[in-house]
XYZ file of C-alpha atoms in Angstrom:
353
model
C -156.312 78.125 93.245
C -154.305 78.683 90.053
C -150.952 80.315 90.755
C -148.447 81.240 88.053
C -145.011 81.802 89.570
C -142.527 84.183 87.907
C -139.135 84.754 89.510
C -135.946 86.765 89.268
C -132.831 85.760 91.149
C -134.174 87.321 94.364
C -137.860 88.143 93.909
C -141.084 86.293 93.147
C -144.225 87.592 91.439
C -147.352 85.456 91.613
C -150.304 85.685 89.245
C -153.429 84.332 90.888
C -157.114 84.941 91.499
C -156.436 85.738 95.143
C -153.207 87.685 94.557
C -152.618 91.404 93.949
C -152.874 92.341 90.291
C -149.573 91.818 88.487
C -148.390 94.849 86.529
C -146.031 93.928 83.660
C -144.212 97.103 82.590
C -144.233 97.490 78.814
C -141.891 100.387 78.097
C -138.724 98.477 77.142
C -140.051 97.956 73.645
C -138.843 99.849 70.552
C -142.094 99.270 68.628
C -143.452 102.696 67.755
C -140.567 104.423 69.560
C -138.225 105.688 66.840
C -135.837 107.331 69.295
C -135.409 104.157 71.321
C -135.013 102.028 68.182
C -132.275 104.344 66.896
C -130.532 104.292 70.283
C -130.559 100.500 70.422
C -129.133 100.173 66.895
C -126.372 102.577 67.923
C -125.621 100.601 71.100
C -127.027 103.292 73.418
C -128.969 101.746 76.332
C -129.541 104.902 78.397
C -133.292 104.990 77.785
C -133.570 101.293 78.623
C -131.834 101.942 81.922
C -134.116 104.892 82.762
C -137.283 103.005 81.773
C -136.332 99.943 83.810
C -135.797 101.912 87.015
C -138.796 104.238 86.494
C -141.206 101.376 85.912
C -140.156 99.503 89.052
C -140.379 102.686 91.140
C -143.878 103.233 89.704
C -144.974 99.780 90.864
C -144.313 97.290 88.044
C -143.869 93.807 89.482
C -142.545 92.273 86.219
C -140.758 93.998 83.287
C -141.437 93.042 79.687
C -138.297 93.001 77.527
C -138.768 93.421 73.776
C -135.770 93.748 71.457
C -137.713 93.941 68.191
C -135.623 96.564 66.376
C -135.432 96.385 62.601
C -131.885 97.590 61.951
C -131.257 99.792 58.946
C -127.905 98.065 58.563
C -129.400 94.558 58.776
C -133.158 94.066 58.466
C -133.018 90.346 59.423
C -134.369 90.071 63.020
C -133.314 86.425 63.230
C -129.699 87.632 63.198
C -129.948 90.922 65.083
C -132.575 90.289 67.745
C -131.086 87.321 69.731
C -127.822 89.104 70.734
C -129.718 92.335 71.468
C -132.182 90.459 73.665
C -129.302 88.970 75.649
C -127.690 92.374 76.076
C -130.865 94.081 77.288
C -131.766 91.303 79.730
C -128.270 91.260 81.235
C -128.387 95.038 81.585
C -131.867 95.205 83.117
C -131.370 92.420 85.636
C -128.208 94.203 86.761
C -130.281 97.304 87.514
C -133.503 96.014 89.067
C -134.482 92.829 90.834
C -138.018 92.168 89.546
C -138.794 89.150 87.337
C -138.731 89.570 83.558
C -141.016 88.761 80.683
C -139.135 87.832 77.490
C -141.128 89.196 74.593
C -140.442 88.353 70.965
C -141.911 86.882 67.768
C -138.464 85.449 66.947
C -137.943 82.004 68.513
C -134.177 82.467 68.516
C -134.538 85.664 70.534
C -136.779 83.915 73.068
C -134.227 81.163 73.597
C -131.351 83.658 73.746
C -133.232 85.457 76.494
C -133.954 82.259 78.352
C -130.261 81.355 78.299
C -129.187 84.474 80.228
C -132.283 85.312 82.295
C -131.924 84.630 86.009
C -134.792 82.943 87.857
C -138.012 81.900 86.133
C -139.116 84.448 83.512
C -142.450 84.638 81.718
C -142.216 83.871 78.013
C -144.217 86.099 75.662
C -145.650 84.416 73.632
C -147.251 81.438 71.896
C -150.318 81.536 69.671
C -152.641 78.864 68.337
C -150.797 78.787 65.010
C -149.443 75.287 64.389
C -145.942 76.412 63.512
C -145.757 78.614 66.575
C -146.984 75.829 68.887
C -144.314 73.493 67.582
C -141.592 76.114 67.989
C -142.456 77.604 71.381
C -143.972 74.851 73.529
C -140.745 72.788 73.498
C -138.891 75.874 74.788
C -141.460 76.327 77.550
C -140.995 72.705 78.596
C -137.195 72.743 78.297
C -136.756 75.796 80.491
C -139.758 75.114 82.774
C -141.206 78.617 82.418
C -144.753 79.995 82.169
C -145.924 81.352 78.841
C -148.393 83.943 77.531
C -150.904 82.300 75.149
C -152.451 84.709 72.651
C -155.900 83.775 71.407
C -155.312 83.877 67.669
C -154.408 81.080 65.255
C -153.717 80.457 61.573
C -157.028 82.115 60.645
C -156.022 85.389 62.352
C -157.759 87.303 65.136
C -161.453 86.561 65.340
C -163.990 89.150 66.475
C -166.064 86.231 67.804
C -165.234 85.698 71.532
C -166.261 82.041 71.290
C -163.591 81.487 68.669
C -160.950 83.218 70.799
C -161.936 81.031 73.742
C -161.628 77.924 71.558
C -158.114 78.956 70.492
C -157.094 79.442 74.147
C -158.510 76.027 75.015
C -156.576 74.493 72.150
C -153.306 76.016 73.389
C -153.917 74.775 76.936
C -154.613 71.274 75.605
C -151.562 71.243 73.336
C -149.403 72.459 76.203
C -150.656 69.583 78.317
C -149.404 67.202 75.597
C -145.936 68.588 76.291
C -146.381 68.137 80.047
C -146.955 71.869 80.625
C -149.589 72.478 83.350
C -152.482 74.902 82.935
C -151.174 77.050 85.786
C -148.179 77.901 83.609
C -150.389 79.234 80.775
C -151.347 82.918 81.004
C -153.978 83.603 78.356
C -154.269 86.909 76.523
C -157.883 86.868 75.234
C -157.065 89.859 72.969
C -158.621 93.193 73.847
C -160.174 94.992 70.898
C -160.440 98.818 70.770
C -163.799 99.885 72.154
C -163.761 102.795 69.699
C -163.930 100.322 66.822
C -166.080 97.658 68.513
C -168.654 98.848 71.008
C -168.862 95.443 72.712
C -165.075 95.070 73.161
C -165.201 95.650 76.912
C -168.114 93.316 77.456
C -166.448 90.668 75.310
C -163.197 90.621 77.247
C -164.965 90.576 80.648
C -167.030 87.580 79.557
C -163.974 85.840 78.085
C -161.917 86.331 81.252
C -164.695 84.820 83.367
C -164.876 81.780 81.054
C -161.109 81.342 81.044
C -161.068 81.411 84.818
C -164.086 79.197 85.405
C -163.715 76.684 82.567
C -159.955 76.466 81.985
C -158.681 77.667 85.379
C -155.970 79.851 83.837
C -154.576 83.238 84.657
C -155.008 86.038 82.144
C -153.285 89.139 80.846
C -153.771 91.715 78.120
C -152.296 94.760 76.441
C -154.337 97.132 78.585
C -154.045 100.232 76.391
C -155.590 98.449 73.381
C -159.036 99.119 74.794
C -158.639 102.903 74.441
C -156.791 103.020 71.119
C -157.772 106.017 68.975
C -159.899 107.681 71.675
C -159.484 110.957 73.564
C -158.533 110.828 77.260
C -157.192 107.298 76.979
C -156.202 107.278 80.660
C -159.845 107.770 81.623
C -160.877 104.679 79.633
C -157.973 102.632 80.935
C -158.670 103.640 84.548
C -162.208 102.279 84.239
C -161.270 99.200 82.213
C -158.578 97.810 84.482
C -160.640 97.506 87.715
C -163.573 96.099 85.701
C -161.250 93.504 84.116
C -159.883 92.689 87.550
C -163.437 92.201 88.823
C -164.051 89.741 85.983
C -160.958 87.739 87.021
C -158.064 89.161 85.026
C -154.857 88.747 86.997
C -152.255 90.779 85.113
C -151.762 93.339 82.341
C -148.916 94.427 80.093
C -149.060 98.193 80.475
C -147.207 101.437 81.157
C -147.114 102.094 84.902
C -145.374 105.445 84.529
C -146.878 108.880 84.088
C -144.308 110.558 81.878
C -142.821 113.922 82.941
C -144.460 117.123 81.804
C -142.519 118.526 78.846
C -140.861 121.913 78.816
C -143.096 122.820 75.867
C -146.236 122.114 77.909
C -144.859 124.109 80.840
C -144.063 127.100 78.610
C -147.513 127.008 77.013
C -149.210 126.911 80.409
C -147.096 129.750 81.736
C -148.045 131.852 78.711
C -151.732 131.163 79.412
C -151.304 132.094 83.076
C -149.544 135.328 82.194
C -152.208 136.173 79.561
C -154.822 135.767 82.266
C -153.061 138.407 84.370
C -151.869 135.991 87.061
C -148.529 136.984 88.545
C -146.384 134.066 89.642
C -143.990 134.332 92.603
C -140.418 135.090 91.628
C -138.192 132.026 91.507
C -141.044 129.489 91.336
C -139.498 126.252 90.100
C -141.141 124.124 87.401
C -142.150 121.307 89.750
C -144.067 123.715 92.025
C -145.672 125.318 88.965
C -146.914 122.075 87.349
C -148.185 120.828 90.706
C -150.071 124.088 91.376
C -151.788 123.981 87.976
C -152.492 120.247 87.898
C -150.204 119.396 84.992
C -148.555 116.423 86.703
C -144.861 116.348 87.540
C -141.502 117.116 85.951
C -140.339 113.651 87.054
C -141.542 110.166 86.115
C -144.083 108.860 88.663
C -146.797 106.259 88.992
C -149.597 106.812 86.477
C -153.310 107.075 87.170
C -153.774 103.490 86.032
C -151.619 102.404 88.965
C -153.890 104.316 91.317
C -156.931 102.486 89.914
C -155.222 99.102 90.237
C -154.124 99.692 93.811
C -157.579 100.867 94.780
C -159.086 97.732 93.217
C -156.580 95.518 95.054
C -157.703 97.129 98.316
C -161.412 96.728 97.505
C -160.988 93.042 96.594
C -159.018 92.332 99.799
C -155.826 91.655 97.837
C -154.246 94.479 99.814
C -155.086 93.438 103.402
C -155.672 96.428 105.689
C -154.832 98.770 102.796
C -151.095 98.846 103.553
C -150.053 99.260 99.916
C -152.810 101.834 99.274
C -151.609 103.924 102.233
C -147.976 103.601 101.122
C -148.921 104.621 97.571
C -150.649 107.776 98.828
C -147.865 109.024 101.069
C -146.331 112.351 100.022
C -143.353 111.890 97.676
C -139.953 111.644 99.300
C -137.698 114.682 99.402
C -134.905 115.019 96.857
C -132.226 112.457 97.620
C -134.634 110.233 99.579
C -136.531 108.677 96.686
C -136.910 104.904 96.407
C -133.706 103.291 95.247
C -132.836 100.295 93.132
C -131.312 97.007 94.170
C -129.531 97.170 97.526
C -130.265 100.888 97.947
C -128.634 101.968 94.690
C -130.723 104.289 92.532
C -130.142 102.892 89.079
C -126.552 101.824 89.705
C -125.498 98.735 87.765
C -124.696 95.688 89.809
C -121.078 94.755 89.530
C -120.430 91.340 88.096
C -117.603 89.083 89.047
């Protein structure tokens, strides 16, 4: 059986056909997050710290680290991204103990991350483009790490699944030329939005089966791509992930966290409740209110996608006796008793010598 091993200093995550689905938390990424990008340029890492802890508490087994900020003061990512990548990785691995995925399109940032990352991280990513193969595969070999292989090449992203399979096969073969085994290649077959391509789901399920059966590789994807531009994206994602798992997909880069209900949403709901003539008990706190009216929670918690993944793990016998499913469905801990970070510390940084 193909097994891709990713490690931190103290923990191991295994991607495999007979292993629980590997959730790679995506939130430490400034792309499309203007507030986070501005914080990082200003040297403020408070959101990174919160996102790291929240994703692990929600069930992420690996954290993706992306430092792709385009600074207003210096728009050259080859200069700005490598030191920022180092800083974020050092910070995150001082907070949580899960393995990391170093994510960048800048080769210098990938190597900078590899230099400071403890354990055996996943490298994200290599494509079938010739220049990229020549830049990234030597790094993969030098540091003996697994790598995400994205199924596009110099011609771009093909809508033809046979072409995307051929690109993946090419990457696996070129990696072998460098002495990199197939079990250290995690293929991203590229999920297209189903709103733009009606066969997108069917395509990726068929591709994942081929990649498993013909190349024997593990697979991953940007899970939310499937629902891009559609209403109720969580509903689409919740159906897609177990179906992809059934086809043989072994991991996904995704958001495991259901974000807190905003004060604006709470105020709007309270106004609706009052307009309907419903009298709320005096002193009702916001958490009780949002729970009563099905809005979610005022605190970060595991998202519905995590529920679907854990149920699928149970149904495929990758959660023997349902232990993780039962644990997941226990009532939340009382204030002060929530799950804590490394060594029982809730988000406290590890002291370094």
